Coordinates of C-alpha atoms in Angstrom, one line a residue:
M4 CA -16.1 -8.4 6.4
A5 CA -13.2 -8.0 4.1
L6 CA -9.9 -9.0 4.8
G7 CA -6.6 -9.3 2.5
L8 CA -3.1 -9.3 2.4
V9 CA -2.2 -8.2 -0.9
A10 CA 1.2 -6.9 -2.6
F11 CA 1.5 -4.4 -5.3
P12 CA 4.8 -3.2 -6.8
A13 CA 6.1 0.3 -6.8
I14 CA 3.7 1.7 -4.3
G15 CA 4.9 4.4 -1.7
L16 CA 3.0 4.1 1.5
H17 CA 4.6 6.5 3.3
A18 CA 1.9 8.7 4.4
A19 CA 2.1 9.4 8.2
T20 CA -0.3 8.8 10.7
T21 CA -1.0 11.8 13.0
E22 CA -3.0 12.8 16.0
R23 CA -6.1 13.2 13.6
V24 CA -7.3 9.2 13.9
V25 CA -10.5 7.9 13.1
T26 CA -12.1 8.0 16.6
D27 CA -15.5 6.8 17.7
R28 CA -17.3 9.8 18.9
Y29 CA -19.1 7.9 21.7
S30 CA -16.4 5.7 23.3
G31 CA -13.1 8.2 22.3
L32 CA -11.3 5.0 21.0
A33 CA -9.3 4.9 18.0
I34 CA -10.8 2.8 15.1
S35 CA -13.6 1.7 17.1
G36 CA -11.7 -0.2 19.9
F37 CA -10.4 -2.5 17.3
D38 CA -6.9 -4.1 17.9
P39 CA -4.7 -2.6 15.1
V40 CA -2.1 -5.1 15.5
S41 CA -4.7 -8.1 15.1
Y42 CA -4.9 -7.1 11.4
F43 CA -1.0 -8.1 11.0
V44 CA -1.1 -11.0 13.4
D45 CA -4.8 -12.5 13.0
Q46 CA -5.3 -11.4 9.4
K47 CA -8.6 -9.7 10.7
P48 CA -9.8 -7.2 13.1
V49 CA -10.2 -8.1 16.6
E50 CA -11.9 -6.1 19.5
G51 CA -9.3 -4.7 22.1
R52 CA -9.8 -4.9 25.7
P53 CA -10.3 -2.0 28.3
E54 CA -7.5 -3.5 30.5
Y55 CA -4.8 -3.0 27.3
E56 CA -5.1 0.6 26.4
Y57 CA -2.5 2.6 25.2
T58 CA -2.8 6.5 24.3
Y59 CA -0.9 7.4 21.0
G60 CA -1.5 10.9 19.3
G61 CA -4.1 12.2 21.7
T62 CA -6.1 8.8 21.2
V63 CA -6.9 5.8 23.1
W64 CA -6.2 2.6 21.5
R65 CA -7.3 -0.7 22.7
F66 CA -5.4 -4.2 22.1
R67 CA -6.4 -7.8 22.3
N68 CA -3.3 -8.5 24.9
E69 CA -0.3 -7.1 26.3
G70 CA 1.9 -8.4 23.4
N71 CA -0.1 -6.5 20.9
R72 CA -0.1 -3.3 23.2
N73 CA 3.6 -3.6 23.6
A74 CA 4.3 -3.9 19.7
F75 CA 2.2 -1.0 18.8
A76 CA 3.8 1.2 21.5
D77 CA 7.2 0.3 20.2
N78 CA 6.2 1.2 16.4
P79 CA 3.0 2.9 16.4
S80 CA 3.8 4.1 12.5
V81 CA 3.9 0.4 11.4
Y82 CA 0.6 -0.6 13.1
A83 CA -1.7 2.7 12.8
P84 CA -3.9 2.7 9.7
L85 CA -2.6 4.6 6.7
F86 CA -4.3 8.1 6.7
G87 CA -5.5 7.9 10.4
G88 CA -7.9 5.3 9.4
Y89 CA -9.7 7.4 6.9
D90 CA -10.9 5.9 3.3
P91 CA -8.0 6.4 0.9
V92 CA -10.5 6.7 -1.8
G93 CA -12.2 9.4 -0.2
I94 CA -9.0 11.0 0.7
A95 CA -8.1 10.9 -2.9
R96 CA -10.8 13.0 -3.8
G97 CA -10.2 15.5 -1.0
V98 CA -12.8 14.3 1.3
S99 CA -12.3 12.6 4.7
R100 CA -14.6 9.7 5.3
P101 CA -14.0 7.6 8.2
G102 CA -12.7 4.0 7.4
H103 CA -14.9 1.0 8.9
P104 CA -12.6 -1.1 10.9
E105 CA -14.2 -4.2 9.5
V106 CA -13.6 -3.0 5.7
F107 CA -9.9 -3.2 5.2
L108 CA -6.7 -4.5 3.4
V109 CA -3.1 -4.9 4.4
L110 CA -0.8 -3.4 1.9
R111 CA 2.6 -3.5 1.5
G112 CA 2.8 -3.8 5.5
R113 CA 0.4 -1.0 5.9
L114 CA -3.3 -1.0 7.2
L115 CA -5.9 0.6 5.3
L116 CA -9.6 1.1 6.4
F117 CA -12.4 1.7 3.8
Y118 CA -15.8 3.6 4.0
G119 CA -17.3 0.4 2.6
E120 CA -16.9 -2.5 0.3
A121 CA -17.6 -0.3 -2.9
A122 CA -14.6 1.9 -1.9
R123 CA -12.6 -0.9 -1.2
E124 CA -13.2 -2.7 -4.6
Q125 CA -12.7 1.1 -6.3
F126 CA -9.0 1.0 -4.6
L127 CA -8.3 -2.5 -5.7
A128 CA -9.4 -1.7 -9.1
D129 CA -6.3 1.3 -9.4
P130 CA -4.2 1.2 -6.0
V131 CA -1.5 3.2 -7.6
T132 CA -3.7 5.9 -8.8
V133 CA -5.7 6.1 -5.5
L134 CA -2.6 5.9 -3.5
T135 CA -0.9 8.6 -5.5
D136 CA -3.9 10.9 -5.1
A137 CA -4.5 10.4 -1.4
Q138 CA -1.0 11.1 -0.4
S139 CA -1.3 14.2 -2.4
H140 CA -4.4 15.3 -0.8
W141 CA -3.7 14.1 2.5
P142 CA -2.1 17.4 4.0
Q143 CA -5.0 19.2 2.9
V144 CA -7.6 17.1 4.3
R145 CA -5.9 16.2 7.4
A146 CA -5.6 20.2 8.0
G147 CA -9.4 20.3 7.9
L148 CA -10.0 17.5 10.3
T149 CA -10.8 18.7 13.9
P150 CA -7.9 18.1 16.3

């Protein structure tokens, strides 16, 4: 499991999350049922509970408690993963690869999920270039995702 709170200067993290979010095909849950707020509050992924669900962007999100659910509901663009939870390294290449909820990074107040440890390490080697390329490719990649 990778965790990190990292700050890099001069990286714009403004790619919006949309209705095209990494969703578990069996459960229908966003980011496999992990609580997106937990990455910020607990600095690690925590599984959400069925009694604390919230629908956003056409997807069901789970939370560990009511406070986390309410924080997300008040400002989902803060807590939802960047690029809908798709791996930014893949997006930078024009490919949609779902990020794994346990391979993550919180960067400048945004959650990034990675396909695997190798992708996370590749990102950390040159985050500015990866994010610039990912933001450039995201609209095209997003358009190719199944709604």
